[in-house]
Structures are given as C-alpha cells and as structure tokens.
Short mmCIF file of C-alpha atoms in Angstrom, two decimals:
data_model
loop_
_atom_site.label_atom_id
_atom_site.label_comp_id
_atom_site.label_asym_id
_atom_site.label_seq_id
_atom_site.Cartn_x
_atom_site.Cartn_y
_atom_site.Cartn_z
CA MET A 1 -39.63 -6.03 75.76
CA PRO A 2 -43.59 -6.21 76.05
CA PRO A 3 -45.25 -7.04 72.56
CA ALA A 4 -46.59 -3.81 71.49
CA ARG A 5 -51.19 -4.72 71.88
CA SER A 6 -52.48 -5.87 74.38
CA SER A 7 -55.55 -8.31 73.69
CA PRO A 8 -58.08 -8.83 76.45
CA LEU A 9 -58.02 -11.72 76.82
CA LEU A 10 -54.81 -12.29 78.53
CA ALA A 11 -55.33 -9.61 79.90
CA ASP A 12 -55.36 -11.54 83.71
CA ALA A 13 -52.61 -13.36 84.64
CA ARG A 14 -54.77 -15.66 87.27
CA VAL A 15 -57.56 -16.43 85.46
CA LEU A 16 -55.04 -17.47 82.49
CA ALA A 17 -53.37 -19.51 85.13
CA ALA A 18 -56.65 -21.38 86.29
CA ALA A 19 -58.25 -22.35 82.88
CA GLY A 20 -54.12 -23.79 82.02
CA ALA A 21 -54.82 -25.94 86.24
CA ALA A 22 -58.43 -26.62 84.70
CA LEU A 23 -56.43 -28.27 81.23
CA ARG A 24 -53.94 -30.33 83.02
CA GLU A 25 -56.36 -31.86 85.72
CA GLY A 26 -59.33 -32.78 82.67
CA LEU A 27 -62.11 -29.71 83.87
CA GLY A 28 -61.10 -28.15 81.31
CA ASP A 29 -62.34 -29.72 78.01
CA ARG A 30 -66.07 -30.34 79.35
CA ARG A 31 -68.22 -28.75 78.84
CA ALA A 32 -69.74 -26.15 81.12
CA THR A 33 -72.57 -22.44 81.98
CA CYS A 34 -71.46 -19.91 82.98
CA GLU A 35 -73.43 -17.58 83.94
CA LEU A 36 -73.10 -13.34 85.43
CA ARG A 37 -75.38 -11.15 87.36
CA PHE A 38 -75.50 -8.35 88.74
CA LEU A 39 -74.95 -8.37 92.67
CA ARG A 40 -78.23 -6.47 94.84
CA PRO A 41 -76.96 -2.63 93.09
CA PRO A 42 -77.68 0.12 95.35
CA PRO A 43 -81.41 1.00 97.48
CA ASP A 44 -82.02 3.40 94.87
CA TYR A 45 -81.93 1.84 91.88
CA GLY A 46 -84.48 0.84 90.76
CA PHE A 47 -83.15 -1.28 87.80
CA LEU A 48 -80.20 -1.11 84.95
CA LEU A 49 -79.36 -0.09 81.41
CA MET A 50 -77.64 -2.81 80.22
CA ALA A 51 -74.37 -2.34 77.98
CA GLY A 52 -70.75 -2.97 77.15
CA VAL A 53 -72.60 -6.42 75.49
CA GLU A 54 -71.71 -5.75 72.32
CA ASP A 55 -68.61 -4.53 71.89
CA ALA A 56 -67.78 -7.82 74.31
CA ALA A 57 -69.23 -9.53 72.31
CA GLN A 58 -66.85 -7.83 69.45
CA ALA A 59 -63.79 -8.37 71.28
CA LEU A 60 -64.10 -12.06 71.91
CA GLU A 61 -64.98 -12.35 67.54
CA SER A 62 -61.79 -9.95 66.58
CA GLU A 63 -59.64 -9.43 69.82
CA LEU A 64 -57.70 -12.02 69.49
CA PRO A 65 -53.65 -12.12 70.97
CA GLY A 66 -51.48 -11.97 67.94
CA ASP A 67 -47.67 -13.80 68.06
CA ASP A 68 -45.49 -11.55 70.59
CA GLU A 69 -48.45 -11.82 73.39
CA LEU A 70 -48.26 -15.86 73.16
CA ARG A 71 -44.75 -15.43 73.80
CA ALA A 72 -44.82 -13.49 76.78
CA ALA A 73 -46.89 -15.08 77.80
CA ARG A 74 -45.72 -18.29 78.05
CA ALA A 75 -42.66 -16.97 79.39
CA ALA A 76 -44.24 -14.81 82.45
CA VAL A 77 -47.07 -17.36 82.81
CA ALA A 78 -46.20 -21.25 83.49
CA GLY A 79 -48.37 -24.44 82.31
CA ILE A 80 -50.43 -22.73 80.31
CA GLU A 81 -49.15 -23.93 77.04
CA PRO A 82 -51.82 -25.38 75.81
CA LEU A 83 -54.16 -22.61 76.50
CA LEU A 84 -52.74 -20.11 74.62
CA ASP A 85 -52.20 -22.93 71.87
CA ARG A 86 -56.33 -22.63 71.28
CA LEU A 87 -56.05 -18.93 71.28
CA ALA A 88 -53.80 -19.19 68.35
CA ALA A 89 -56.15 -21.11 66.72
CA GLY A 90 -58.74 -18.39 66.33
CA PRO A 91 -61.93 -17.24 69.17
CA LEU A 92 -62.93 -19.72 72.15
CA ARG A 93 -66.15 -21.55 71.25
CA VAL A 94 -67.90 -20.64 73.54
CA ASP A 95 -72.19 -19.72 72.82
CA LEU A 96 -72.67 -16.36 74.90
CA ASP A 97 -75.84 -15.71 75.81
CA ALA A 98 -76.99 -12.30 76.94
CA ALA A 99 -79.88 -9.11 77.49
CA LEU A 100 -79.23 -6.44 74.43
CA ASP A 101 -76.96 -2.91 75.63
CA GLY A 102 -80.38 -1.31 76.09
CA SER A 103 -82.07 -3.82 77.82
CA VAL A 104 -82.80 -2.53 81.92
CA VAL A 105 -82.00 -5.10 83.82
CA PHE A 106 -82.27 -6.13 87.35
CA GLY A 107 -80.31 -7.79 90.31
CA ASP A 108 -79.51 -10.68 91.19
CA GLU A 109 -80.67 -12.93 88.44
CA PRO A 110 -78.40 -13.85 85.32
CA VAL A 111 -78.11 -11.25 82.17
CA VAL A 112 -74.88 -13.40 80.69
CA SER A 113 -74.77 -16.88 79.77
CA VAL A 114 -71.25 -18.50 78.46
CA GLU A 115 -71.16 -22.06 77.38
CA GLY A 116 -68.24 -24.45 76.23
CA ARG A 117 -65.31 -26.04 76.98
CA TYR A 118 -64.76 -24.34 81.30
CA ALA A 119 -61.46 -23.49 80.39
CA ASP A 120 -62.56 -21.18 77.63
CA VAL A 121 -65.87 -19.68 79.28
CA LEU A 122 -62.95 -18.49 82.07
CA VAL A 123 -61.20 -17.46 79.84
CA ALA A 124 -64.52 -15.22 77.75
CA LEU A 125 -65.95 -14.27 81.17
CA MET A 126 -62.57 -12.64 81.92
CA LEU A 127 -63.50 -10.65 79.12
CA VAL A 128 -66.88 -10.30 78.97
CA ARG A 129 -67.20 -9.51 82.88
CA GLY A 130 -65.08 -6.74 83.37
CA ARG A 131 -66.49 -4.35 79.87
CA VAL A 132 -70.80 -5.30 81.05
CA GLU A 133 -70.07 -4.27 84.41
CA ARG A 134 -68.27 -0.88 83.79
CA ALA A 135 -70.51 -0.14 80.47
CA THR A 136 -73.31 -0.66 83.23
CA ALA A 137 -72.41 1.19 85.89
CA ALA A 138 -71.27 3.62 84.07
CA ALA A 139 -74.98 3.70 81.41
CA THR A 140 -77.22 3.22 84.19
CA ARG A 141 -76.16 6.14 86.19
CA ALA A 142 -76.20 8.62 83.22
CA ALA A 143 -79.91 7.08 82.58
CA ARG A 144 -80.88 7.90 86.13
CA CYS A 145 -78.99 11.96 84.97
CA VAL A 146 -81.09 11.85 82.48
CA LEU A 147 -83.86 11.16 84.49
CA ALA A 148 -82.92 14.36 86.98
CA ALA A 149 -82.65 16.92 84.28
CA ASN A 150 -86.57 16.45 83.05
CA GLY A 151 -85.16 16.99 79.45
CA LYS A 152 -82.31 19.46 80.38
CA PRO A 153 -79.62 17.80 78.23
CA VAL A 154 -76.85 15.73 80.51
CA VAL A 155 -73.23 15.59 78.13
CA ASP A 156 -70.85 12.89 78.56
CA GLY A 157 -67.96 14.89 80.64
CA ALA A 158 -66.54 11.06 82.35
CA SER A 159 -65.18 9.64 78.95
CA ALA A 160 -62.30 12.84 77.69
CA ARG A 161 -60.81 11.78 81.08
CA LEU A 162 -60.26 7.98 80.33
CA GLY A 163 -57.21 6.03 78.34
CA GLU A 164 -58.81 5.03 74.74
CA LEU A 165 -60.79 1.60 75.52
CA GLY A 166 -62.34 3.18 78.38
CA ALA A 167 -62.58 6.28 77.04
CA ASP A 168 -64.96 4.56 74.06
CA LEU A 169 -66.85 2.36 76.05
CA VAL A 170 -68.60 4.99 78.85
CA ALA A 171 -69.04 6.39 75.81
CA ARG A 172 -70.42 4.01 74.71
CA ALA A 173 -72.48 3.52 76.75
CA ALA A 174 -74.03 7.42 77.96
CA TYR A 175 -74.90 7.74 74.47
CA VAL A 176 -76.82 4.82 74.91
CA GLY A 177 -78.33 6.34 78.72
CA GLY A 178 -79.54 8.97 77.17
CA VAL A 179 -76.87 11.19 76.92
CA SER A 180 -77.22 14.13 74.27
CA ALA A 181 -73.33 14.70 73.35
CA THR A 182 -69.69 13.85 74.81
CA THR A 183 -66.70 15.95 75.18
CA ALA A 184 -64.76 12.74 74.33
CA LEU A 185 -63.36 13.57 70.52
CA GLY A 186 -62.27 10.64 70.25
CA PRO A 187 -65.11 8.22 71.22
CA GLY A 188 -67.13 10.42 69.02
CA LEU A 189 -65.48 10.69 66.09
CA ARG A 190 -64.97 7.40 65.87
CA HIS A 191 -68.73 6.25 66.54
CA GLY A 192 -70.49 8.61 65.87
CA LEU A 193 -71.55 10.42 68.97
CA PRO A 194 -72.73 13.71 68.87
CA VAL A 195 -69.30 15.93 70.29
CA ARG A 196 -70.06 18.97 72.46
CA ALA A 197 -67.79 21.31 71.98
CA SER A 198 -68.53 24.44 73.72
CA ASP A 199 -71.75 25.39 75.82
CA GLY A 200 -73.15 26.03 71.64
CA PRO A 201 -76.01 22.91 70.19
CA PRO A 202 -72.94 19.90 69.71
CA ALA A 203 -71.19 19.42 66.52
CA ALA A 204 -71.74 15.06 65.66
CA PRO A 205 -69.31 13.93 63.02
CA SER A 206 -70.46 12.88 59.19
CA ALA A 207 -70.01 10.00 57.45
CA SER A 208 -66.40 10.80 56.20
CA GLY A 209 -64.99 11.23 60.13
CA SER A 210 -65.14 14.58 59.45
CA LEU A 211 -67.31 17.05 61.74
CA ARG A 212 -70.66 18.34 60.54
CA PRO A 213 -72.97 21.50 61.63
CA PRO A 214 -75.63 19.66 64.32
CA SER A 215 -79.61 19.00 63.98
CA SER A 216 -81.98 19.06 65.35
CA ASP A 217 -82.38 15.55 65.38
CA ASP A 218 -79.21 15.99 67.56
CA TRP A 219 -79.94 18.46 69.87
CA GLY A 220 -83.62 18.35 70.19
CA GLY A 221 -82.93 22.31 68.89
CA GLY A 222 -83.12 25.51 70.03
CA ALA A 223 -80.69 27.69 71.60
CA LEU A 224 -78.95 26.54 74.16
CA ASP A 225 -77.63 28.66 77.81
CA GLN A 226 -74.58 27.40 79.27
CA LEU A 227 -74.18 23.99 80.55
CA VAL A 228 -73.59 23.29 84.70
CA GLU A 229 -70.47 21.58 85.20
CA LEU A 230 -70.87 19.80 87.72
CA GLY A 231 -66.71 17.63 89.40
CA PRO A 232 -67.03 13.64 89.34
CA GLY A 233 -67.14 13.28 92.45
CA GLY A 234 -70.49 12.91 94.54
CA ASP A 235 -74.17 11.40 92.74
CA SER A 236 -74.98 13.43 89.99
CA ASP A 237 -79.03 12.40 90.03
CA ALA A 238 -79.06 14.57 93.38
CA THR A 239 -76.90 17.59 92.27
CA ILE A 240 -79.46 17.91 89.69
CA LEU A 241 -82.57 17.36 91.03
CA ALA A 242 -81.74 20.08 93.67
CA LEU A 243 -79.79 22.07 91.51
CA ARG A 244 -83.82 21.79 88.87
CA GLN A 245 -85.50 23.34 92.47
CA ARG A 246 -83.34 26.11 93.24
CA TRP A 247 -83.10 27.14 89.77
CA THR A 248 -85.87 26.73 86.07
CA SER A 249 -83.54 28.51 83.97
CA LEU A 250 -80.57 25.23 83.70
CA GLY A 251 -79.01 24.40 80.23
CA GLY A 252 -78.15 20.99 80.97
CA PHE A 253 -75.64 19.60 82.94
CA LEU A 254 -71.73 18.25 82.07
CA VAL A 255 -71.45 15.00 84.12
CA HIS A 256 -68.04 14.01 84.73
CA ASP A 257 -68.89 10.19 87.43
CA LEU A 258 -70.83 8.65 84.55
CA ASP A 259 -68.03 5.20 85.07
CA ALA A 260 -67.91 3.53 87.99
CA PRO A 261 -67.27 0.26 88.14
CA SER A 262 -67.86 -0.42 91.86
CA LEU A 263 -70.90 1.17 91.62
CA LEU A 264 -71.55 -2.70 90.28
CA SER A 265 -70.57 -6.43 91.44
CA ALA A 266 -70.41 -8.69 89.36
CA ARG A 267 -70.81 -12.23 90.73
CA VAL A 268 -69.67 -15.52 87.53
CA ASP A 269 -70.94 -18.50 88.10
CA LEU A 270 -70.31 -22.67 87.52
CA VAL A 271 -73.66 -23.65 87.61
CA ALA A 272 -73.51 -26.82 85.32
CA LEU A 273 -71.27 -29.17 84.26
CA GLU A 274 -71.28 -31.69 81.81
CA GLN A 275 -70.99 -35.51 83.07
CA GLU A 276 -70.24 -38.87 81.15
CA GLY A 277 -71.67 -36.82 78.68
CA ALA A 278 -74.66 -34.69 79.69
CA TRP A 279 -75.54 -31.58 82.27
CA SER A 280 -75.54 -31.93 85.95
CA PRO A 281 -76.26 -29.08 87.38
CA ARG A 282 -73.89 -27.65 89.85
CA LEU A 283 -73.86 -25.36 93.05
CA GLY A 284 -71.47 -22.76 91.46
CA ALA A 285 -67.99 -24.44 91.50
CA ALA A 286 -67.75 -24.23 95.31
CA PHE A 287 -71.21 -25.44 96.10
CA ASP A 288 -72.51 -22.41 97.28
CA PRO A 289 -76.81 -21.40 97.83
CA LEU A 290 -76.89 -18.29 96.81
CA VAL A 291 -76.30 -19.80 93.51
CA GLU A 292 -79.02 -20.62 91.37
CA PRO A 293 -77.81 -23.47 89.19
CA GLY A 294 -78.44 -26.25 86.23
CA ARG A 295 -78.72 -23.99 83.11
CA LYS A 296 -81.33 -21.24 82.80
CA LEU A 297 -83.98 -19.20 80.88
CA VAL A 298 -85.11 -15.55 82.47
CA VAL A 299 -88.81 -14.89 81.27
CA ARG A 300 -89.53 -11.24 81.68
CA TYR A 301 -94.00 -11.28 81.75
CA LEU A 302 -95.61 -8.44 81.67
CA ASP A 303 -99.66 -7.11 81.91
CA ALA A 304 -101.59 -6.01 79.71
CA ARG A 305 -99.84 -2.78 78.95
CA SER A 306 -96.91 -4.36 78.04
CA MET A 307 -95.08 -2.95 81.44
CA PRO A 308 -93.47 -5.81 82.90
CA VAL A 309 -94.18 -7.59 86.85
CA ALA A 310 -91.68 -9.68 87.04
CA ASP A 311 -88.96 -11.97 86.14
CA VAL A 312 -88.88 -15.41 86.20
CA LEU A 313 -85.95 -17.92 86.34
CA HIS A 314 -86.80 -21.41 84.15
CA MET A 315 -85.09 -24.77 83.77
CA ALA A 316 -83.73 -24.55 80.28
CA SER A 317 -85.32 -28.38 79.86
CA GLU A 318 -88.69 -27.00 81.58
CA ARG A 319 -91.56 -25.59 79.21
CA ILE A 320 -92.23 -22.31 79.71
CA GLN A 321 -94.89 -21.41 82.24
CA PRO A 322 -97.88 -18.92 80.21
CA ALA A 323 -98.35 -15.62 81.60
CA SER A 324 -101.84 -17.63 83.25
CA SER A 325 -101.67 -19.40 85.38
CA ALA A 326 -97.78 -19.23 85.71
CA LEU A 327 -95.77 -19.29 88.99
CA MET A 328 -92.63 -18.16 91.17
CA VAL A 329 -90.72 -19.01 94.26
CA GLY A 330 -88.60 -17.03 96.34
CA ALA A 331 -89.65 -13.63 94.81
CA LEU A 332 -88.98 -10.47 97.63
CA GLY A 333 -88.15 -12.92 99.80
CA VAL A 334 -91.46 -15.11 99.89
CA ALA A 335 -90.60 -18.33 100.30
CA ALA A 336 -94.01 -19.89 99.16
CA PRO A 337 -94.86 -20.66 94.66
CA VAL A 338 -96.62 -17.24 93.97
CA PRO A 339 -98.87 -16.62 91.04
CA VAL A 340 -96.30 -14.37 88.61
CA GLY A 341 -100.26 -12.27 86.99
CA ALA A 342 -99.07 -11.30 84.17
CA ALA A 343 -100.64 -11.11 79.48
CA ARG A 344 -97.94 -12.53 78.56
CA GLY A 345 -94.02 -13.73 78.48
CA VAL A 346 -91.26 -12.69 76.17
CA PRO A 347 -87.25 -13.74 76.83
CA LEU A 348 -84.96 -11.96 78.64
CA THR A 349 -81.53 -12.71 76.74
CA THR A 350 -80.66 -12.71 73.02
CA ALA A 351 -77.78 -15.61 71.37
CA LEU A 352 -74.70 -13.78 70.67
CA LEU A 353 -72.57 -16.21 69.40
CA ARG A 354 -72.09 -19.17 69.02
CA GLY A 355 -69.08 -21.51 68.68
CA GLY A 356 -67.09 -18.19 68.88
CA ARG A 357 -68.98 -16.93 66.46
CA ARG A 358 -71.59 -14.20 65.43
CA VAL A 359 -75.26 -14.98 65.69
CA GLY A 360 -76.57 -12.52 62.69
CA PRO A 361 -75.33 -8.76 62.64
CA PRO A 362 -73.70 -6.31 64.66
CA ASP A 363 -76.30 -4.58 66.66
CA PRO A 364 -76.31 -1.03 66.02
CA LEU A 365 -75.37 1.56 69.09
CA THR A 366 -78.76 3.52 67.35
CA GLU A 367 -81.10 0.86 68.23
CA ALA A 368 -79.22 0.17 71.91
CA ARG A 369 -80.08 4.44 72.78
CA GLN A 370 -83.55 3.05 71.05
CA ARG A 371 -84.37 0.20 72.95
CA ALA A 372 -83.34 2.15 76.53
CA LEU A 373 -85.82 4.58 75.85
CA ALA A 374 -88.22 2.10 75.03
CA ALA A 375 -87.05 -0.52 77.93
CA LEU A 376 -87.48 2.65 80.22
CA GLN A 377 -90.02 4.66 79.22
CA GLY A 378 -91.90 0.82 79.80
CA LEU A 379 -91.76 0.60 83.82
CA PRO A 380 -94.07 1.89 85.65
CA ASP A 381 -92.85 4.99 87.46
CA SER A 382 -92.61 3.24 91.03
CA LEU A 383 -89.33 2.27 89.45
CA LEU A 384 -88.28 5.40 87.74
CA LEU A 385 -88.44 7.18 91.57
CA LEU A 386 -84.72 8.41 91.55
CA ARG A 387 -85.17 7.46 95.74
CA HIS A 388 -87.43 5.01 97.85
CA PRO A 389 -87.55 3.06 94.64
CA SER A 390 -90.81 -0.22 94.42
CA PRO A 391 -88.50 -3.76 94.81
CA TYR A 392 -88.82 -5.55 91.13
CA PRO A 393 -90.18 -9.25 91.86
CA VAL A 394 -87.32 -11.53 90.93
CA GLY A 395 -88.14 -15.71 91.82
CA LEU A 396 -87.54 -18.81 90.76
CA SER A 397 -89.82 -21.25 88.97
CA PRO A 398 -91.40 -24.48 90.70
CA LYS A 399 -89.54 -26.78 88.78
CA LEU A 400 -87.12 -25.32 89.47
CA ALA A 401 -86.62 -24.43 93.09
CA ALA A 402 -87.48 -28.02 93.34
CA GLN A 403 -84.21 -28.21 92.04
CA LYS A 404 -82.72 -26.25 93.77
CA GLY A 405 -84.30 -27.83 97.37
CA ASP A 406 -82.60 -31.09 96.49
CA LEU A 407 -79.23 -29.58 95.69
CA LEU A 408 -78.85 -28.45 98.92
CA ALA A 409 -80.03 -31.54 100.39
CA ALA A 410 -77.78 -33.94 99.40
CA LEU A 411 -75.60 -31.46 100.64
CA PRO A 412 -73.00 -33.22 103.40
CA ARG A 413 -74.19 -31.86 107.03
#
C-alpha cells in the first residue's frame, strides 16, 4: 500500500536516481552551486513577478518524508539508500538564496541559487523549481490582469479548480500579484485571503478562521457591479483590455487562467563545483556555452528616482562595481562593455536557508504583496506595457565575462 502522505522531496524518481548515482560515483558529496533562471519569457512580458519562494523554503525545512514513504521509495528506486538515509536524518543541509516573493525579475538572470552537497542540491532544486516556476507564472499573470483592469477588481477563479497543493500555491501567488480576492474557500481560510462568494464584496477570514464582513481595506469600498467571468482559455489581460475599451461600467473580472505553468520555462544549471578544496566555475554539467559560470551575485542598478536601469551579474569573489562607474557586457546583445549609468546598486537575492535552516523569520504574504505593489510602481512605464514592452538589460560584469571567455577558450575544438 502506498504511503498516506507525500513529501515533495520524493516527487521525481529520475532526480532521486540521479542523486543516488552521483553519490555512488563520488560526486554527490562534493559541494556544488546550482542556479535557477527563467528563459526568455513571452515577448509581451516586460517583467516577471517572483512567487513560490517562501513556499519552497518552508517545504525544504519541514516537509520531510516519513518512514512509510522512505520504505516505499527504497522498494521503487534501486541504488538510492544512502540518499534516503540522508533524507531520514532531517532537512537537507543546503543554502538557499533567492529573490523574495513579490520581487520583479527578468529573463536570463539567476533568481535562485542552491548550494550544498551536489546530491542534496539536485533534490532541493527539484522541489524549488516546480513551485517557483508555477507560482511565478501565476503571480505574473495576475499582475498583468490587474494592470489591464486599471483599478477594477480582479478575482482569482483558477485556484478553486485545483487540488489542495496547487490551490494554495496559485491562490497565494495570485494574491501577491494583486488580485482582490479568491473564490477558493480553503486557501482563503488557511492563508487569510479575502474570499469572494457572491457578486457583492468578498468575505475575509478573521483570526479565528471564521468569515467576517469585509472592510474597505479588503475590497476598496463602495458597491460593486456583477463580475465579468472570463473562461480558462485565452489571454485574460488582453480580454480585459478589450472589454474595458467597449464598456466603462464593468464591476470587475473573475479570471480562470492564472494557473499557467507552461507560460515560463525555468532552467537549472550547475555553475560551480568544489575541486581540491576550492571552487571551480562550471559551464553547466555538460559544458553549455549558454551558462554563466561560477558563484554569482546579481546587482540591480537604480537611477536617481530608484527605478531599475539594468541587472548585472558579478562573480561572488569580485568587488561589486560602484554605480557611477559600473560596466556591463552582453546586455541586449551588445558584446562590448557599456556604462550602466546608475545612481546606486542593490543585491537582487536574499539568504533564506543556511544548512537547511531558516535565516530570520518567514516572509509574510502581506509583505510579499506590498513588495510587489512597490516594485511594479517603481518600474518605468515602458516595462509595464502589456503589448510590446521595452526589453530590460541584463548583462555580465567585465570580470565575469572574462572568466566565461577563458572557459570557452579552453574547450576542445
């Protein structure tokens, strides 16, 4: 009989087998750094809104496999006993750095870094990738619908059609993205989200879990007309724009297409591996020229109005370039170093786990929502366009570009 519960750390037998093979071959205990980045998003997406990070951090720390699951995994997948013994001993001892939920991010930049023993990193990234990929797609889609609605409420109707884990993940991500309420009662009660149950204002859960009358803070106040329900297919933000152009008295929009994990494709790459006690930069596990090698820090450079102007990837071992003289290579296809032209720089990612344990308190959902609102308000209008937005420059520091060039030059011809 299969186990009654399911740990996300045992979700993919192929990843478990790969981690087990790495341990048998002597690679699994070497320290490694792997990064997650989103490949180029759809051309009409000027930004991505990060989500799912807090969920992934909590799951890595607490959603560990039970004895029944471990026994079932031993019987189902050969050669992974040392890995399962490690999972039975407690949280995987990995370090997790990521852009926080509600952060604006862009394609082709590392937004998550996991470091630890290579076998542990493979398993941890399996969990992180699935949740961050799906939640970021939902949060981004929700934010675009909210932008299209231009002040009219947008209600999440997608979560109510999903199983418990998917409903929780998507409902929280949609709330980070700015929706006014959800129709999914379970996630609403569990996570304190406003719940829309009729054509009037939504009910919101109290601290005790019971539904209370909504306040103006929940819904914006005022009487509401009937919501326009948009089907699960199509592109809701485009539909909302078209409806608003035709009708001016619409009360709001109920959208069902927020859960679109295929919208984004997350890529995971090995970028550094311990070798003779030192870090060795890697172009992926199989020498892929598309990989940016080595342990890195992403710096977001801002102008005098605190608007982002460029994200520049730096080597972790190099001094961060001052904003006044920073250069970037490869941004928007320009191979030569060009000035960033910024007033200050800030790191994009934050330390969340060290050795598998939380660094600091959990990130509240309300703070993630406020972070998203502030981040979107701080973007130039050209990035907020729902059609034909301007491309955002993401480049390499000259030192990182030189390191990559050296590695590429060393490859056999």
